[in-house]
Tab-separated table of C-alpha atoms in Angstrom:
chain	number	residue	atom	x	y	z
A	6	MET	CA	-84.431	-1.198	181.322
A	7	GLN	CA	-83.006	-1.224	184.837
A	8	ALA	CA	-83.849	-4.006	187.245
A	9	GLN	CA	-86.003	-3.142	190.205
A	10	GLY	CA	-86.460	-4.698	193.635
A	11	ILE	CA	-89.815	-6.235	192.743
A	12	SER	CA	-91.975	-8.169	195.189
A	13	ARG	CA	-92.485	-11.866	194.580
A	14	ARG	CA	-96.123	-11.272	193.672
A	15	ARG	CA	-95.189	-8.710	191.027
A	16	VAL	CA	-92.449	-10.932	189.629
A	17	LEU	CA	-94.820	-13.857	189.386
A	18	ALA	CA	-97.154	-11.506	187.588
A	19	GLY	CA	-94.319	-10.821	185.166
A	20	ALA	CA	-93.986	-7.167	186.112
A	21	GLY	CA	-90.454	-6.031	185.509
A	22	GLY	CA	-91.033	-3.164	183.162
A	23	VAL	CA	-91.822	-5.385	180.176
A	24	GLY	CA	-95.571	-5.779	180.507
A	25	THR	CA	-97.814	-8.310	182.187
A	26	ALA	CA	-96.668	-11.846	181.562
A	27	VAL	CA	-98.913	-13.989	183.731
A	28	ALA	CA	-101.905	-13.303	185.894
A	29	LEU	CA	-102.627	-14.429	189.435
A	30	GLY	CA	-105.965	-15.767	190.535
A	31	ALA	CA	-107.801	-14.757	193.698
A	32	PHE	CA	-105.371	-16.725	195.875
A	33	GLY	CA	-102.202	-16.162	193.872
A	34	VAL	CA	-102.638	-19.294	191.759
A	35	GLN	CA	-101.197	-19.221	188.279
A	36	ALA	CA	-103.707	-18.325	185.579
A	37	LYS	CA	-103.513	-18.124	181.799
A	38	ALA	CA	-102.656	-14.720	180.335
A	39	THR	CA	-100.761	-13.138	177.483
A	40	ALA	CA	-97.256	-11.732	177.574
A	41	ALA	CA	-98.425	-8.455	176.095
A	42	GLU	CA	-101.342	-7.180	174.081
A	43	GLY	CA	-101.413	-9.351	170.985
A	44	GLY	CA	-98.592	-11.521	172.333
A	45	PRO	CA	-98.576	-15.290	172.776
A	46	ASP	CA	-100.060	-17.072	175.762
A	47	LYS	CA	-97.343	-17.843	178.296
A	48	PHE	CA	-96.936	-21.428	179.411
A	49	PRO	CA	-98.128	-21.267	183.035
A	50	LEU	CA	-95.940	-21.575	186.074
A	51	PRO	CA	-96.780	-24.819	187.886
A	52	ASP	CA	-99.107	-24.869	190.882
A	53	LYS	CA	-97.856	-28.069	192.501
A	54	ALA	CA	-95.478	-29.215	195.236
A	55	GLU	CA	-93.630	-31.912	193.268
A	56	LEU	CA	-91.544	-30.622	190.382
A	57	ASN	CA	-89.314	-31.822	187.595
A	58	VAL	CA	-86.988	-29.042	186.444
A	59	LEU	CA	-84.814	-29.351	183.341
A	60	VAL	CA	-81.433	-27.573	183.628
A	61	THR	CA	-79.333	-26.567	180.619
A	62	GLY	CA	-76.651	-23.969	180.058
A	63	ASP	CA	-74.565	-22.322	177.346
A	64	ALA	CA	-76.960	-23.684	174.760
A	65	GLY	CA	-77.534	-20.946	172.200
A	66	THR	CA	-75.242	-21.880	169.333
A	67	GLY	CA	-77.820	-22.951	166.770
A	68	THR	CA	-75.491	-25.847	165.894
A	69	PRO	CA	-76.388	-29.525	165.435
A	70	GLU	CA	-74.935	-30.153	168.899
A	71	GLN	CA	-77.489	-27.828	170.493
A	72	TYR	CA	-80.336	-29.422	168.579
A	73	ALA	CA	-79.115	-32.908	169.583
A	74	VAL	CA	-79.032	-32.052	173.288
A	75	ALA	CA	-82.440	-30.402	173.082
A	76	ALA	CA	-83.871	-33.439	171.283
A	77	ALA	CA	-82.464	-35.753	173.948
A	78	ALA	CA	-83.869	-33.542	176.714
A	79	ARG	CA	-87.249	-33.520	174.987
A	80	LYS	CA	-87.287	-37.339	174.956
A	81	LEU	CA	-86.541	-37.421	178.682
A	82	CYS	CA	-89.190	-34.785	179.406
A	83	GLU	CA	-91.762	-36.808	177.487
A	84	LYS	CA	-90.844	-39.855	179.564
A	85	ARG	CA	-90.554	-38.281	183.016
A	86	GLY	CA	-92.638	-35.144	182.685
A	87	VAL	CA	-91.324	-31.607	183.162
A	88	ASP	CA	-92.722	-28.538	184.933
A	89	LEU	CA	-90.038	-25.879	184.480
A	90	ALA	CA	-86.761	-25.427	182.620
A	91	ILE	CA	-83.745	-23.300	183.536
A	92	GLY	CA	-81.355	-21.732	181.026
A	93	LEU	CA	-78.049	-20.711	182.596
A	94	GLY	CA	-76.979	-18.015	180.163
A	95	ASP	CA	-75.116	-17.649	176.878
A	96	ASN	CA	-78.500	-18.020	175.275
A	97	ILE	CA	-77.551	-16.325	171.969
A	98	TYR	CA	-73.977	-16.949	170.783
A	99	GLU	CA	-71.679	-15.279	169.897
A	100	ASN	CA	-72.699	-11.670	170.442
A	101	GLY	CA	-76.223	-11.688	171.852
A	102	PRO	CA	-79.317	-10.423	170.039
A	103	GLU	CA	-79.379	-7.197	168.040
A	104	GLU	CA	-83.012	-6.478	168.933
A	105	GLU	CA	-85.894	-7.961	170.891
A	106	THR	CA	-87.256	-9.690	167.784
A	107	ASP	CA	-83.903	-10.937	166.471
A	108	ASP	CA	-84.448	-14.102	164.408
A	109	GLU	CA	-81.741	-15.801	166.472
A	110	PHE	CA	-84.313	-16.211	169.246
A	111	THR	CA	-86.110	-18.555	166.868
A	112	SER	CA	-83.121	-20.514	165.573
A	113	LYS	CA	-81.241	-20.704	168.892
A	114	PHE	CA	-84.088	-21.044	171.396
A	115	GLU	CA	-87.604	-21.630	170.076
A	116	GLU	CA	-86.887	-24.191	167.370
A	117	PRO	CA	-84.494	-26.404	169.349
A	118	ASN	CA	-86.757	-26.411	172.418
A	119	LYS	CA	-90.050	-26.954	170.605
A	120	GLY	CA	-92.068	-29.521	172.505
A	121	ILE	CA	-90.580	-28.656	175.894
A	122	ASP	CA	-93.612	-26.496	176.528
A	123	VAL	CA	-93.037	-25.066	179.993
A	124	PRO	CA	-91.698	-21.746	181.310
A	125	TRP	CA	-87.953	-21.487	180.734
A	126	LEU	CA	-86.426	-19.398	183.531
A	127	MET	CA	-83.571	-17.587	181.793
A	128	VAL	CA	-80.537	-15.538	182.873
A	129	LEU	CA	-77.965	-13.538	180.939
A	130	GLY	CA	-74.452	-14.729	180.116
A	131	ASN	CA	-71.326	-12.941	178.938
A	132	HIS	CA	-72.072	-13.767	175.280
A	133	ASP	CA	-75.572	-12.315	175.628
A	134	THR	CA	-74.050	-8.955	176.551
A	135	SER	CA	-71.129	-8.767	174.132
A	136	GLY	CA	-69.537	-5.480	173.211
A	137	ILE	CA	-67.058	-5.182	170.359
A	138	ILE	CA	-65.434	-8.446	171.456
A	139	PRO	CA	-67.704	-11.515	171.348
A	140	GLY	CA	-68.329	-12.842	174.850
A	141	SER	CA	-66.777	-9.833	176.546
A	142	GLY	CA	-69.812	-8.939	178.648
A	143	GLY	CA	-68.855	-5.354	177.910
A	144	ARG	CA	-72.259	-4.144	176.758
A	145	PRO	CA	-74.767	-5.054	179.472
A	146	SER	CA	-77.507	-2.964	177.851
A	147	ARG	CA	-77.682	-5.572	175.065
A	148	GLY	CA	-79.269	-7.840	177.663
A	149	ASP	CA	-82.349	-5.621	177.585
A	150	HIS	CA	-83.286	-7.284	174.279
A	151	GLU	CA	-83.540	-10.626	176.065
A	152	VAL	CA	-85.640	-9.128	178.855
A	153	ALA	CA	-87.925	-7.582	176.241
A	154	TYR	CA	-88.216	-10.909	174.420
A	155	HIS	CA	-90.251	-12.095	177.425
A	156	ARG	CA	-93.163	-10.300	175.727
A	157	HIS	CA	-92.851	-12.297	172.528
A	158	SER	CA	-92.471	-15.914	173.655
A	159	ALA	CA	-94.633	-18.514	175.359
A	160	ARG	CA	-91.537	-20.266	176.753
A	161	TRP	CA	-88.971	-17.566	177.462
A	162	TYR	CA	-89.338	-16.304	181.058
A	163	MET	CA	-87.115	-13.330	181.856
A	164	PRO	CA	-89.312	-10.575	183.302
A	165	ASP	CA	-86.227	-8.673	184.405
A	166	ARG	CA	-82.452	-9.023	184.671
A	167	TYR	CA	-82.982	-10.532	188.128
A	168	TYR	CA	-86.179	-11.977	189.547
A	169	SER	CA	-87.585	-14.801	191.671
A	170	VAL	CA	-90.210	-17.474	191.110
A	171	ALA	CA	-91.808	-19.384	194.016
A	172	VAL	CA	-93.610	-22.675	193.288
A	173	PRO	CA	-96.337	-23.165	194.303
A	174	GLU	CA	-96.914	-19.523	195.144
A	175	ARG	CA	-99.064	-20.009	198.257
A	176	LYS	CA	-96.863	-22.533	200.072
A	177	PRO	CA	-93.680	-22.851	198.030
A	178	VAL	CA	-91.670	-26.032	198.038
A	179	ALA	CA	-89.028	-24.261	195.946
A	180	GLU	CA	-88.028	-20.726	195.081
A	181	PHE	CA	-85.719	-19.860	192.201
A	182	PHE	CA	-83.660	-16.659	192.303
A	183	ALA	CA	-82.274	-15.520	188.940
A	184	LEU	CA	-79.229	-13.201	188.839
A	185	ASP	CA	-77.296	-11.237	186.244
A	186	THR	CA	-73.618	-11.716	187.126
A	187	THR	CA	-72.210	-10.505	183.800
A	188	PRO	CA	-71.538	-6.884	184.842
A	189	LEU	CA	-69.491	-8.196	187.788
A	190	SER	CA	-67.241	-10.482	185.765
A	191	SER	CA	-66.836	-9.103	182.265
A	192	TYR	CA	-63.662	-9.547	180.251
A	193	VAL	CA	-63.366	-5.779	179.838
A	194	LEU	CA	-63.898	-2.765	182.089
A	195	GLN	CA	-67.476	-1.551	182.298
A	196	THR	CA	-67.786	1.980	180.918
A	197	ASP	CA	-71.479	2.489	181.688
A	198	PRO	CA	-71.676	3.748	185.308
A	199	GLU	CA	-74.979	1.900	185.771
A	200	TYR	CA	-73.248	-1.467	185.351
A	201	GLN	CA	-69.879	-0.933	187.007
A	202	TRP	CA	-69.030	-3.415	189.748
A	203	ASP	CA	-70.029	-0.929	192.453
A	204	GLY	CA	-72.681	0.878	190.404
A	205	PRO	CA	-76.439	1.180	190.931
A	206	PHE	CA	-77.314	-2.116	189.247
A	207	ALA	CA	-74.940	-4.190	191.381
A	208	ARG	CA	-76.104	-2.518	194.601
A	209	LYS	CA	-79.803	-2.935	193.809
A	210	GLN	CA	-79.393	-6.580	192.794
A	211	ARG	CA	-77.435	-7.419	195.944
A	212	ASP	CA	-79.954	-5.695	198.220
A	213	TRP	CA	-82.838	-7.405	196.435
A	214	LEU	CA	-81.219	-10.836	196.675
A	215	ALA	CA	-80.391	-10.486	200.370
A	216	SER	CA	-83.871	-9.351	201.331
A	217	SER	CA	-85.579	-11.898	199.052
A	218	LEU	CA	-83.617	-14.851	200.422
A	219	ASP	CA	-84.362	-13.735	203.980
A	220	ALA	CA	-88.069	-13.410	203.187
A	221	SER	CA	-88.409	-16.682	201.300
A	222	ARG	CA	-90.801	-19.264	202.774
A	223	ALA	CA	-89.647	-22.024	200.416
A	224	ARG	CA	-88.410	-25.386	201.633
A	225	TRP	CA	-85.626	-25.350	199.028
A	226	LYS	CA	-83.937	-22.276	197.581
A	227	PHE	CA	-82.066	-22.243	194.260
A	228	VAL	CA	-79.936	-19.294	193.143
A	229	PHE	CA	-78.973	-19.480	189.488
A	230	ALA	CA	-76.722	-17.332	187.309
A	231	HIS	CA	-74.278	-17.769	184.479
A	232	HIS	CA	-71.079	-17.612	186.524
A	233	PRO	CA	-70.283	-20.280	189.142
A	234	LEU	CA	-68.666	-19.824	192.531
A	235	ARG	CA	-66.832	-23.144	192.580
A	236	ASN	CA	-65.778	-24.766	189.341
A	237	ASN	CA	-63.276	-27.419	188.299
A	238	GLY	CA	-63.455	-26.390	184.646
A	239	THR	CA	-60.943	-24.246	182.813
A	240	HIS	CA	-62.510	-20.898	183.785
A	241	GLY	CA	-61.754	-21.720	187.436
A	242	ASN	CA	-63.283	-20.464	190.664
A	243	ALA	CA	-64.827	-17.037	191.172
A	244	GLY	CA	-62.136	-14.693	192.440
A	245	ALA	CA	-59.579	-16.395	190.232
A	246	TYR	CA	-61.335	-16.787	186.883
A	247	GLU	CA	-58.836	-17.546	184.093
A	248	GLY	CA	-56.139	-17.782	186.796
A	249	ILE	CA	-56.341	-14.032	187.425
A	250	GLU	CA	-56.791	-12.742	190.978
A	251	CYS	CA	-56.495	-8.993	190.485
A	252	GLY	CA	-58.764	-6.399	188.960
A	253	ASP	CA	-62.439	-5.764	189.495
A	254	TYR	CA	-63.847	-7.680	186.528
A	255	LEU	CA	-61.963	-10.530	184.869
A	256	SER	CA	-61.102	-12.238	188.177
A	257	GLY	CA	-64.746	-12.415	189.210
A	258	LYS	CA	-63.830	-11.357	192.733
A	259	HIS	CA	-67.081	-9.425	193.113
A	260	VAL	CA	-69.087	-12.463	192.003
A	261	LYS	CA	-67.270	-14.417	194.715
A	262	LYS	CA	-68.095	-11.743	197.301
A	263	LEU	CA	-71.768	-11.659	196.303
A	264	TYR	CA	-72.094	-15.438	196.541
A	265	GLU	CA	-70.120	-15.888	199.740
A	266	GLU	CA	-71.698	-12.986	201.614
A	267	VAL	CA	-75.311	-13.242	200.416
A	268	VAL	CA	-75.982	-16.723	199.010
A	269	CYS	CA	-73.902	-19.147	201.052
A	270	GLY	CA	-75.837	-20.425	204.038
A	271	LYS	CA	-79.090	-19.028	202.624
A	272	ALA	CA	-79.740	-21.126	199.491
A	273	GLU	CA	-79.270	-24.879	199.281
A	274	PHE	CA	-78.220	-24.796	195.627
A	275	LEU	CA	-76.196	-22.469	193.415
A	276	LEU	CA	-76.582	-23.315	189.718
A	277	GLY	CA	-74.186	-21.963	187.110
A	278	GLY	CA	-72.887	-22.531	183.611
A	279	HIS	CA	-70.051	-20.625	181.859
A	280	ASP	CA	-67.793	-23.679	181.781
A	281	HIS	CA	-69.001	-26.158	179.172
A	282	THR	CA	-68.957	-29.043	181.616
A	283	LEU	CA	-71.211	-31.047	183.937
A	284	GLN	CA	-70.342	-30.971	187.642
A	285	ILE	CA	-72.167	-31.919	190.826
A	286	LEU	CA	-69.876	-30.626	193.546
A	287	ASP	CA	-70.019	-31.531	197.233
A	288	THR	CA	-72.705	-30.276	199.572
A	289	GLY	CA	-70.664	-27.271	200.565
A	290	ALA	CA	-69.580	-27.839	204.166
A	291	ASP	CA	-67.058	-25.031	203.676
A	292	TYR	CA	-69.796	-22.865	202.129
A	293	LYS	CA	-72.431	-23.137	204.864
A	294	GLY	CA	-74.260	-25.931	203.090
A	295	THR	CA	-74.689	-24.262	199.694
A	296	GLN	CA	-74.039	-26.799	196.939
A	297	GLN	CA	-72.623	-25.782	193.553
A	298	ILE	CA	-73.870	-27.395	190.345
A	299	VAL	CA	-72.314	-26.491	186.987
A	300	CYS	CA	-74.325	-27.365	183.882
A	301	GLY	CA	-72.987	-25.685	180.756
A	302	ALA	CA	-72.641	-28.514	178.241
A	303	ALA	CA	-75.832	-28.059	176.212
A	304	ALA	CA	-73.939	-27.288	172.977
A	305	LYS	CA	-70.185	-27.335	173.651
A	306	THR	CA	-67.578	-29.143	175.752
A	307	LYS	CA	-64.485	-27.571	177.226
A	308	GLY	CA	-62.244	-29.613	179.534
A	309	LYS	CA	-60.952	-29.672	183.091
A	310	ALA	CA	-58.704	-27.307	185.025
A	311	ASP	CA	-55.071	-28.358	185.328
A	312	LYS	CA	-55.363	-28.300	189.120
A	313	PRO	CA	-59.012	-28.604	190.151
A	314	GLU	CA	-59.607	-27.442	193.705
A	315	ASN	CA	-63.152	-28.524	194.528
A	316	LYS	CA	-64.535	-31.768	195.902
A	317	ALA	CA	-67.113	-33.296	193.592
A	318	PHE	CA	-69.607	-36.132	193.676
A	319	TRP	CA	-69.484	-36.434	189.886
A	320	GLU	CA	-67.973	-34.588	186.914
A	321	ALA	CA	-67.885	-34.883	183.115
A	322	TYR	CA	-65.689	-32.723	180.885
A	323	ASP	CA	-65.740	-34.276	177.435
A	324	THR	CA	-69.422	-34.870	176.790
A	325	LEU	CA	-72.532	-32.885	176.036
A	326	GLY	CA	-75.405	-33.133	178.474
A	327	PHE	CA	-78.003	-31.646	180.794
A	328	MET	CA	-79.542	-32.259	184.223
A	329	MET	CA	-82.959	-32.743	185.779
A	330	LEU	CA	-83.951	-31.692	189.307
A	331	SER	CA	-86.779	-33.604	190.982
A	332	ILE	CA	-88.043	-31.591	193.911
A	333	ASN	CA	-90.520	-32.203	196.719
A	334	ALA	CA	-90.715	-31.262	200.389
A	335	ASP	CA	-88.555	-34.214	201.427
A	336	ARG	CA	-85.713	-34.161	198.946
A	337	VAL	CA	-84.032	-32.758	195.850
A	338	VAL	CA	-82.717	-35.347	193.402
A	339	THR	CA	-80.206	-34.184	190.785
A	340	ASP	CA	-79.906	-36.484	187.784
A	341	ALA	CA	-77.135	-35.900	185.249
A	342	TYR	CA	-77.515	-37.087	181.659
A	343	THR	CA	-74.915	-37.288	178.921
A	344	VAL	CA	-75.878	-36.982	175.245
A	345	ASP	CA	-74.614	-38.638	172.076
A	346	PRO	CA	-74.751	-35.884	169.412
A	347	GLU	CA	-74.854	-38.403	166.594
A	348	THR	CA	-78.051	-40.083	167.763
A	349	SER	CA	-79.615	-37.387	169.985
A	350	SER	CA	-79.914	-40.031	172.685
A	351	TYR	CA	-79.361	-39.538	176.402
A	352	GLU	CA	-77.764	-41.786	179.000
A	353	HIS	CA	-78.248	-41.483	182.737
A	354	ALA	CA	-74.833	-40.824	184.251
A	355	TYR	CA	-75.275	-39.981	187.941
A	356	ARG	CA	-77.871	-39.354	190.655
A	357	HIS	CA	-77.413	-37.311	193.800
A	358	THR	CA	-80.069	-36.957	196.496
A	359	ARG	CA	-80.207	-34.218	199.122
A	360	THR	CA	-82.651	-34.516	202.012
A	361	THR	CA	-81.424	-31.834	204.426
A	362	PRO	CA	-82.196	-28.135	203.862
A	363	ILE	CA	-80.029	-25.464	205.411
A	364	ALA	CA	-81.198	-24.851	208.969
A	365	GLY	CA	-82.512	-21.462	209.850
């Protein structure tokens, strides 16, 4: 399935070529519906102006570490309440699903996250679109299985490879823009013309993102994708991923261009995973006010770059964890939590509060 430039109303209705996911009431308010004929009821998108949003990334290992982080997150959600969750890619290690009903969706998503019964806004990662080499990102079409899984799950929300969700729909306090960055930063050359760095998919996604950000009425805008722009972990910054600055794919130079030309100065937050770390970077004075958050430690840890280049409020490189965003019209609070895998317990590690949206 190819992504389309879908209107916000159609995206909120779950139309992305995979069937109706959720229905809108007379005034665009979320209503209960099924993902497809005979499918499960979808957990409804919230219709409220104060939100708690769980953020995890690089979770889908099916290992005890994943289950421990999910259990800790569930405890926090029971205590604080939760309205949405975000999954920042690498949802099904190591190669991605073989079909839309692959049993790995159960063992690596549904079972660990049981009890966190809200829509999980999901994006694709390089492991979700593996070719012959695990994690290569060399077979983007494999990601279609994850889009199609939207029809089969109450939690999993991926109506297309890119989409937006505004909450509440009538007068949004927040809008979330999901991207598929894997075709732009694979570890191998893309052979399918549809998914080459300058192919139809990349052009359509860029045009959609630019027009959608310009049209957004939300107080706070969040762009989220697997690959970060700024990153003090071992993968490095976009444009120099893995220390490589040449070539159209491995360096991530086209991810960098997309973020810097379309996202920076338009969205207050850019959320990414890919590195198995927790980072709350500065508020992005050099990036027109767009703040980078990296949250990819939901099942693995990785380490820090030898020469990190980015200013940060807080970072953790040797611990599992997750984050929670608390959002209202006045502020966005980002809380970082570390997790002990032996006890499935969480510990609050850092809080950052932002009260100033990007002007414009």
